[in-house]
Short mmCIF file of C-alpha atoms and ligand atoms in Angstrom, two decimals:
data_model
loop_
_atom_site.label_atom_id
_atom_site.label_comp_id
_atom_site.label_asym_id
_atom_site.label_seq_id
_atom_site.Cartn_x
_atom_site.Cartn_y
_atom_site.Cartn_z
CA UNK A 27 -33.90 -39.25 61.93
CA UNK A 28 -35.37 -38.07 58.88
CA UNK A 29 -34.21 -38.47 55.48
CA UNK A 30 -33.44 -35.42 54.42
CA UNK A 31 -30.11 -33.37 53.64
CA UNK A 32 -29.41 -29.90 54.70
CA UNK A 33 -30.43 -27.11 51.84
CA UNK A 34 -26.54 -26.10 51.25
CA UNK A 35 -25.42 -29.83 50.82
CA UNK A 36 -28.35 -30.22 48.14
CA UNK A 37 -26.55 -27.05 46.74
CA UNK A 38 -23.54 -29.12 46.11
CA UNK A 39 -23.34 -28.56 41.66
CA UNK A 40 -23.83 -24.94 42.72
CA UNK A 41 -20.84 -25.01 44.75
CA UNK A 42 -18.77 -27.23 42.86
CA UNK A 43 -19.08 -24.78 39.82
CA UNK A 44 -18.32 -21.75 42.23
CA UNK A 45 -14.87 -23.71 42.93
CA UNK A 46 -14.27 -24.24 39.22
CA UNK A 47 -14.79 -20.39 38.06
CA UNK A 48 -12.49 -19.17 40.79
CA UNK A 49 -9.73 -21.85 39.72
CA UNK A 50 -10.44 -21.05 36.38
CA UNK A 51 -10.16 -17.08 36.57
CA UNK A 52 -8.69 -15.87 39.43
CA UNK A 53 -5.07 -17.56 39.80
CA UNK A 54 -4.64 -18.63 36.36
CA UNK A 55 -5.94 -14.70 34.98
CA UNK A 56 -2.71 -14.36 32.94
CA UNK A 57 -2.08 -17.81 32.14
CA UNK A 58 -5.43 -17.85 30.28
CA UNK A 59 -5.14 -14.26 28.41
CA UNK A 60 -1.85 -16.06 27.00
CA UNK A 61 -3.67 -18.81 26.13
CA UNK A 62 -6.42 -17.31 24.30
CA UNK A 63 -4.21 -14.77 22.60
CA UNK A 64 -1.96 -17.52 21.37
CA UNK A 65 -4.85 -19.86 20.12
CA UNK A 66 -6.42 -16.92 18.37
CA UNK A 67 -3.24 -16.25 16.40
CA UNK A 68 -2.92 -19.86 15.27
CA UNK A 69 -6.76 -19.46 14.11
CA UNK A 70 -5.86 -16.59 12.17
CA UNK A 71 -2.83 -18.31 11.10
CA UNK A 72 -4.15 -21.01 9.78
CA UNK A 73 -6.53 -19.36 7.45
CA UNK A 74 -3.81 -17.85 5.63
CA UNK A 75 -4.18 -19.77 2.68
CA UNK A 76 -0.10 -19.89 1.47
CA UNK A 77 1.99 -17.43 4.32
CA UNK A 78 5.23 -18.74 1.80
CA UNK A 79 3.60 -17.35 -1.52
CA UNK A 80 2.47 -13.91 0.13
CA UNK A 81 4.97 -11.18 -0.09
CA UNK A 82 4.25 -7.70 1.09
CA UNK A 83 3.68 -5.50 -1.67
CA UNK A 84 6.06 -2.14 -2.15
CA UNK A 85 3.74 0.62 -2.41
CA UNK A 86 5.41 2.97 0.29
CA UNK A 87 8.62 3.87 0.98
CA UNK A 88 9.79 2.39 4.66
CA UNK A 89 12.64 4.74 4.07
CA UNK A 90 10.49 7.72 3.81
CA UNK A 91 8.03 6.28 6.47
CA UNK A 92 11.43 5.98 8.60
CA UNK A 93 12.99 9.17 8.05
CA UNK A 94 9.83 10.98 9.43
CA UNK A 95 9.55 8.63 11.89
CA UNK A 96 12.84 9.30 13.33
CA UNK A 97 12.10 13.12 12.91
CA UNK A 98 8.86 13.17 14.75
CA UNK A 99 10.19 11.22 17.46
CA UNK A 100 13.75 13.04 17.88
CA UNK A 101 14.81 14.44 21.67
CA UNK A 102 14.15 18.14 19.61
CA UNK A 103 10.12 17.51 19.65
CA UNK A 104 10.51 17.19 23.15
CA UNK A 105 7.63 14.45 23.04
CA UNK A 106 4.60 16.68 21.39
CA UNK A 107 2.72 17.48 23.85
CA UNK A 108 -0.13 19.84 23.28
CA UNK A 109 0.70 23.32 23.45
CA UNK A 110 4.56 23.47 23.06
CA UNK A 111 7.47 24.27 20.62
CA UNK A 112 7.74 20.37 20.03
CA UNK A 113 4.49 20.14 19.01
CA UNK A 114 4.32 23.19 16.75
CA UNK A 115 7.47 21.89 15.15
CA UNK A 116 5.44 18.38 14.62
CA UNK A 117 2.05 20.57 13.43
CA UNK A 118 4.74 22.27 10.52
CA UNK A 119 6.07 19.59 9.38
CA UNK A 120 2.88 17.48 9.06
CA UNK A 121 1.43 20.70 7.32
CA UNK A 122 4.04 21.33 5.04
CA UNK A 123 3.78 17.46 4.13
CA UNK A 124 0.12 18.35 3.51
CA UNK A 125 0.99 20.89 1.12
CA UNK A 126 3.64 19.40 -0.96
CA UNK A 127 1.41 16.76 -1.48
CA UNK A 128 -1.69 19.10 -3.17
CA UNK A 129 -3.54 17.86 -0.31
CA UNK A 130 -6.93 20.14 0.07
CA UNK A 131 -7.04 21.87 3.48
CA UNK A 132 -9.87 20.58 5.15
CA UNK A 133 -9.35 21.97 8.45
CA UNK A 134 -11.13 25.36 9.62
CA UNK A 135 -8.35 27.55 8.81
CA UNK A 136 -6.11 26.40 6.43
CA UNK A 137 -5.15 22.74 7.63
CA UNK A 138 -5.55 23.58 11.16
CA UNK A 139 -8.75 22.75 13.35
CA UNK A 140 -7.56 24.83 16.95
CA UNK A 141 -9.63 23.55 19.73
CA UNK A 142 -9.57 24.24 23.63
CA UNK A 143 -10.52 21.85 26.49
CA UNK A 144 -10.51 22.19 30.02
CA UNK A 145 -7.34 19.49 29.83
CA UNK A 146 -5.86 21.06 27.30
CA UNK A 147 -5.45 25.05 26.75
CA UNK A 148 -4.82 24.68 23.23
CA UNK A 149 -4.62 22.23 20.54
CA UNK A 150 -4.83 21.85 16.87
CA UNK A 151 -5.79 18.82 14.47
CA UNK A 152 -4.39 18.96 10.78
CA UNK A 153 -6.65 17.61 8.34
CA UNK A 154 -6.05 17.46 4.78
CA UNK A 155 -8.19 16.10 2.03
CA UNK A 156 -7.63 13.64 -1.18
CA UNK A 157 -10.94 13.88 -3.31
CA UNK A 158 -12.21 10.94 -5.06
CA UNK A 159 -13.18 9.90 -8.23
CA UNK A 160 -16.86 9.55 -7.23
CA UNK A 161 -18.09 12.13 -5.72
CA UNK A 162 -21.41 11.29 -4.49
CA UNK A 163 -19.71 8.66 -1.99
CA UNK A 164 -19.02 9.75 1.39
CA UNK A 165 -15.53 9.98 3.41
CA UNK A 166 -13.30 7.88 4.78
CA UNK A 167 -11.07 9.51 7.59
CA UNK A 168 -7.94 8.05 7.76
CA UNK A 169 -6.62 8.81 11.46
CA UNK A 170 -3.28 8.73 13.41
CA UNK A 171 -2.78 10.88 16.42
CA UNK A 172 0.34 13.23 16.66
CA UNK A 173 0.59 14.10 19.91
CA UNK A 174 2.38 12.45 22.88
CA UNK A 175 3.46 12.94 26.66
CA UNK A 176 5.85 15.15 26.32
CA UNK A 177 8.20 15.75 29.08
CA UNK A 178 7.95 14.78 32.69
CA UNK A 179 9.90 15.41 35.41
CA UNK A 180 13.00 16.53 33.25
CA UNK A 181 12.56 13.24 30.74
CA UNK A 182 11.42 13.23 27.52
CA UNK A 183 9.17 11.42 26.34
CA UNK A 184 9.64 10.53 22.85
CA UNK A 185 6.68 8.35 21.64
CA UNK A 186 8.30 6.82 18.68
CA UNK A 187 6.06 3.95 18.52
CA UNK A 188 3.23 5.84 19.89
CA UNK A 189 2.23 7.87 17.78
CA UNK A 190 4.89 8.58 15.04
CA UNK A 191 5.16 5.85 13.58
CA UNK A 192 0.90 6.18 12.81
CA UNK A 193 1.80 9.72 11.36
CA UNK A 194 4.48 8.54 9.54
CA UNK A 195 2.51 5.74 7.65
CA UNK A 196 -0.24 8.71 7.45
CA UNK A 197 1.61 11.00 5.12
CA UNK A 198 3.41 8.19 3.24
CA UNK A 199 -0.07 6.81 2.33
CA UNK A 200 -0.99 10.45 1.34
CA UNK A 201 1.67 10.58 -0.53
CA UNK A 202 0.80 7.32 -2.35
CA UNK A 203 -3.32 8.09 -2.79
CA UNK A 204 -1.91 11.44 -4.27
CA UNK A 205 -0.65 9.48 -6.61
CA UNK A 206 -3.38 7.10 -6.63
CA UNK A 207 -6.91 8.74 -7.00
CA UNK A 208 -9.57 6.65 -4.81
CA UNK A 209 -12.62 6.58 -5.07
CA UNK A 210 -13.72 7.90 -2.00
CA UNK A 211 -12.64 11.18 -0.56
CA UNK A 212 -10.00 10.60 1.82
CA UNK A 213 -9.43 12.99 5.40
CA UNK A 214 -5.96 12.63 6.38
CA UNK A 215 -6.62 13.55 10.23
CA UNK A 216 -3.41 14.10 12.48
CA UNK A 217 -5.11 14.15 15.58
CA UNK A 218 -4.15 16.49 18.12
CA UNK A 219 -4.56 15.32 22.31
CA UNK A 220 -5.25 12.03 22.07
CA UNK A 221 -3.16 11.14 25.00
CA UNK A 222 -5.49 13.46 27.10
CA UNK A 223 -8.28 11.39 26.16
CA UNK A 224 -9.20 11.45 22.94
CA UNK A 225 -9.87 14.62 22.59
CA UNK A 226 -8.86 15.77 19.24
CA UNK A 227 -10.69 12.77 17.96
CA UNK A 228 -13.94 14.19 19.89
CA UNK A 229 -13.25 17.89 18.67
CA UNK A 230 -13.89 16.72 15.50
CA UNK A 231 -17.84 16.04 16.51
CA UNK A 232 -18.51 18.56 19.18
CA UNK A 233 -17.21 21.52 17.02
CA UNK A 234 -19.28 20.56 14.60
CA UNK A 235 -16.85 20.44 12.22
CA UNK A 236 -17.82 16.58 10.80
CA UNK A 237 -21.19 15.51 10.27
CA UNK A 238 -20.91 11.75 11.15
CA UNK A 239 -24.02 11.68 8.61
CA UNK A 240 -20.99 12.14 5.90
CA UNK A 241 -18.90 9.69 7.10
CA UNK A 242 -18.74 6.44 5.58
CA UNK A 243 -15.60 4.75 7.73
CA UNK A 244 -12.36 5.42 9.96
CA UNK A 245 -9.18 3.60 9.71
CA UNK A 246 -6.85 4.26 12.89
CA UNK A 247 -3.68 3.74 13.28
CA UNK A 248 -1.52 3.77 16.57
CA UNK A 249 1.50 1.94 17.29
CA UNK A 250 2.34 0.18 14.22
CA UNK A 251 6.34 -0.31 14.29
CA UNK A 252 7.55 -2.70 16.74
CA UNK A 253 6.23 -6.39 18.24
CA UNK A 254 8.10 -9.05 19.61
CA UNK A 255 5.55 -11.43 18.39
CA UNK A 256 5.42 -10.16 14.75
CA UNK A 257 1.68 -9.48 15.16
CA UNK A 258 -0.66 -6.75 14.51
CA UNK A 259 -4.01 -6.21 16.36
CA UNK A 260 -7.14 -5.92 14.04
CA UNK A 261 -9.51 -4.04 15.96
CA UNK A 262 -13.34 -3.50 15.34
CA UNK A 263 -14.47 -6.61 13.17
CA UNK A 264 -16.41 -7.86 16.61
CA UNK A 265 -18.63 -4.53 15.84
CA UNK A 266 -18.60 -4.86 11.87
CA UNK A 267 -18.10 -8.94 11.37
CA UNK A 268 -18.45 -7.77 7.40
CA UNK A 269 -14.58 -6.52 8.18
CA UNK A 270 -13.76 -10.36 8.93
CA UNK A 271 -13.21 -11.41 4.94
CA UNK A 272 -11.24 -8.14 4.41
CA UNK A 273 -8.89 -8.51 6.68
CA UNK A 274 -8.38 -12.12 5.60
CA UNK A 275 -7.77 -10.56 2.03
CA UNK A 276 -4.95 -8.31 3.54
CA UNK A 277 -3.72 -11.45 5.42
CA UNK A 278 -3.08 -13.55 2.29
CA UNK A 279 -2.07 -10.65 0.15
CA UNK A 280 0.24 -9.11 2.63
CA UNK A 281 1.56 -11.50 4.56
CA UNK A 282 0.82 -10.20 7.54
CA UNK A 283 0.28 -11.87 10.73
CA UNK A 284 -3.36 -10.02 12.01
CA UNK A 285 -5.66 -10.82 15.07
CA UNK A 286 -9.03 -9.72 14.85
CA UNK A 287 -9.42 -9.24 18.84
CA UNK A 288 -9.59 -6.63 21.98
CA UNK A 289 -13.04 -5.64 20.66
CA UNK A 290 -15.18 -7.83 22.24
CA UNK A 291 -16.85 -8.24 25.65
CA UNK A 292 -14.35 -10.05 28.37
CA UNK A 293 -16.71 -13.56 28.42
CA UNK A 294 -15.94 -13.65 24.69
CA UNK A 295 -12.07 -12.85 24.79
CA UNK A 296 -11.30 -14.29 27.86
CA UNK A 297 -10.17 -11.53 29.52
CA UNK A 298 -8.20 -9.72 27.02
CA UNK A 299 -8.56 -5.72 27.06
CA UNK A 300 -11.44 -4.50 24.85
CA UNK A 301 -9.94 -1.50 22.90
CA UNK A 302 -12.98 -0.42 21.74
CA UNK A 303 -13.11 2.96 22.65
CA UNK A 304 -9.00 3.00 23.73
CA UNK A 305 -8.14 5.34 20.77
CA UNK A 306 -8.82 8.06 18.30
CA UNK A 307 -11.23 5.75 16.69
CA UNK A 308 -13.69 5.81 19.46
CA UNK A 309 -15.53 8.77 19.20
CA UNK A 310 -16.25 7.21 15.28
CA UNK A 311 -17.73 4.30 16.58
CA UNK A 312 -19.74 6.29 19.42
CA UNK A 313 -20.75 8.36 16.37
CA UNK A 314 -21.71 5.28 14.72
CA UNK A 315 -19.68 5.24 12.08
CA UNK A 316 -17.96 1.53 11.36
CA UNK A 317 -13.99 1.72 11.65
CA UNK A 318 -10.90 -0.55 11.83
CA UNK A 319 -7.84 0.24 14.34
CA UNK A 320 -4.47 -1.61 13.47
CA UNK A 321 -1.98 -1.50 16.38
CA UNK A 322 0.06 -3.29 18.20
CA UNK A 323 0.10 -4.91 21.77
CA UNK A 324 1.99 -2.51 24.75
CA UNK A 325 5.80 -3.04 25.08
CA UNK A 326 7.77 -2.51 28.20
CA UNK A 327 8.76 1.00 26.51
CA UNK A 328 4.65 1.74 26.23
CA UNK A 329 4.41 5.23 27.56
CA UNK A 330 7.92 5.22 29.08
CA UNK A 331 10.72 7.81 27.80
CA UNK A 332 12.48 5.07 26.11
CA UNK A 333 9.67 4.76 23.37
CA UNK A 334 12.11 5.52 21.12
CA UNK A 335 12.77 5.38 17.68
CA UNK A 336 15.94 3.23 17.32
CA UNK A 337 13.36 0.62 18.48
CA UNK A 338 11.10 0.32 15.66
CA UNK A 339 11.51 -2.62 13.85
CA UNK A 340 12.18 -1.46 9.80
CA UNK A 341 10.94 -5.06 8.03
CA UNK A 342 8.00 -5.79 10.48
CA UNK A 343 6.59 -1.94 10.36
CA UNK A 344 6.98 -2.09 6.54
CA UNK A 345 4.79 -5.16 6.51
CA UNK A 346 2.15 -3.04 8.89
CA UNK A 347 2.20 -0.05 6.87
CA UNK A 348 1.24 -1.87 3.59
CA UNK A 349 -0.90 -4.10 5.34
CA UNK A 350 -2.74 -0.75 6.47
CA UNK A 351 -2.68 0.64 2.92
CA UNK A 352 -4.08 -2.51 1.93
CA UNK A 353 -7.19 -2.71 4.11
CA UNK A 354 -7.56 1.13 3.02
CA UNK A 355 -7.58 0.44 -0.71
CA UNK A 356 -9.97 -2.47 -0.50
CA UNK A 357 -12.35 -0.38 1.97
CA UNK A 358 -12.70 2.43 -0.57
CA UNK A 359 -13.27 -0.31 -3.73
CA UNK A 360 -15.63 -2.50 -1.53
CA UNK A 361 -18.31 0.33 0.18
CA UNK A 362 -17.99 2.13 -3.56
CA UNK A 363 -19.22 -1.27 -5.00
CA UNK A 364 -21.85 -1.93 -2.16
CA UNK A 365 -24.44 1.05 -2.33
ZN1 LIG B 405 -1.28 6.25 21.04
#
């Protein structure tokens, strides 16, 4: 006999580490996303220099942000959908917001940007602009879609969470920049569609009517009022790791709980969803424009008729709408500072 072993048993470490990726991924796939998630948030924790001595700040008014939210979302708006009376209800009452608040229109007639699609026969952003102080700096497009599913087989479906409570905290912080010149011009965009797939988000580049070129950054919101874990989802500092220190600063100032995660590639995250391109804020980053999406993870009443708004969750939704206001306000001082 000759000394020598059979090709596939000199294969052995190749096998052995074949074994060990299968065990490791395949039957313990949700065990490890928990994992992950979980370690993350104690990272993020941890660098939260005094979570005792932060205490969120009261620049809005929860009881405004709540009173619209409970109007957008109510059984009357018959869940928004593109195209009916809901939604033209929704479109009035975000433009009459606009209005009240001096806001500029900024939309191609009055407010409104119309737009057609062949998933959509009709649909309309409202954009509405703050000016800023400087006016040689470029925009910042603060985003929040209006729009949800509407109603399906004889059930409405409210979308409390998602979107209202984004287009809530989108007029209140209107209301407060009104009142608080920045230094950037601000686009309040309530995006139409987004549930069809981003498509009001995407009108805003194939019409034309945005030059990315004049763009300097998009903060989106959606889903912002309810988590079981008491955490919000910092999306987009994998793209723009310059993001990382600022939302630190919002951390400690806020006393928020944030996670800078679902925006990296699935051998970084360990299998957790990369949300990337999973709202309005997409189409900014395809443009090439850096943005930030705060949101929280799905909820058993994600995209179900029982996203309602009885569930949002006043004191943690108060702590995500200033943290958002906070990232906002230090956005506009830090890329005025940096040129
Ligand atoms: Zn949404």
């Amino acid at each position: 006999m000759h000394n020598h072993r059979s090709w596939y048993r000199r294969l052995w470490p190749l096998w052995l580490l074949i074994i060990i990726v299968i065990l490791a991924w395949w039957p313990g796939r949700s065990i490890l996303m928990n994992t992950l998630t979980e370690r993350e948030a104690q990272r993020i924790a941890s660098i939260t220099p005094d979570q005792g001595a932060a205490t969120t700040p009261e620049r809005l008014s929860i009881e405004r942000i709540m009173a619209d939210l409970h109007w957008l979302a109510d059984a009357e708006r018959e869940g928004r959908a593109p195209g009916t009376d809901g939604s033209q209800a929704a479109r009035d009452y975000i433009i009459e917001r606009f209005q009240e608040l001096g806001l500029t229109p900024a939309g191609t007639e009055g407010y409104e940007q119309a737009f057609t699609h062949e998933r959509v026969e009709r649909a309309v952003n409202i954009l509405g602009a703050i000016e800023g102080q400087d006016p040689t700096l470029r925009t910042i497009v603060i985003t929040a879609h209006y729009d949800h599913l509407g109603v399906r087989n004889g059930q409405i479906y409210h979308g409390s969470d998602d979107n209202a409570s984004g287009t809530s905290v989108l007029l209140e912080m209107a209301r407060y920049f009104s009142e608080n010149q920045p230094q950037h011009t601000l686009l309040f965009a309530a995006l139409d569609s987004e549930e069809r797939g981003l498509l009001g988000a995407h009108a805003l580049f194939t019409s034309g009517h945005l030059d990315p070129k004049t763009i300097a950054f998009n903060v989106n919101m959606d889903m912002l009022s309810r988590n079981t874990d008491e955490l919000l989802y910092a999306v987009g500092t994998y793209h723009h790791p310059w993001l990382v220190r600022l939302v630190q600063r919002v951390q400690a100032e806020n006393g928020a709980r944030i996670v800078m995660a679902h925006d990296r590639p699935w051998f970084k995250a360990g299998h957790t969803d990369d949300w990337t391109l999973s709202s309005d804020h997409g189409p900014f980053h395809e443009q090439g424009i850096p943005f930030i999406y705060f949101g929280v993870a799905d909820h058993p009443d994600y995209h179900a008729p029982t996203d309602t708004s009885d569930k949002a969750d006043e004191a943690f939704f108060r702590i995500t709408a200033e943290a958002t206001l906070s990232f906002t306000k230090l956005i506009d001082q830090v890329l005025s500072e940096k040129r």
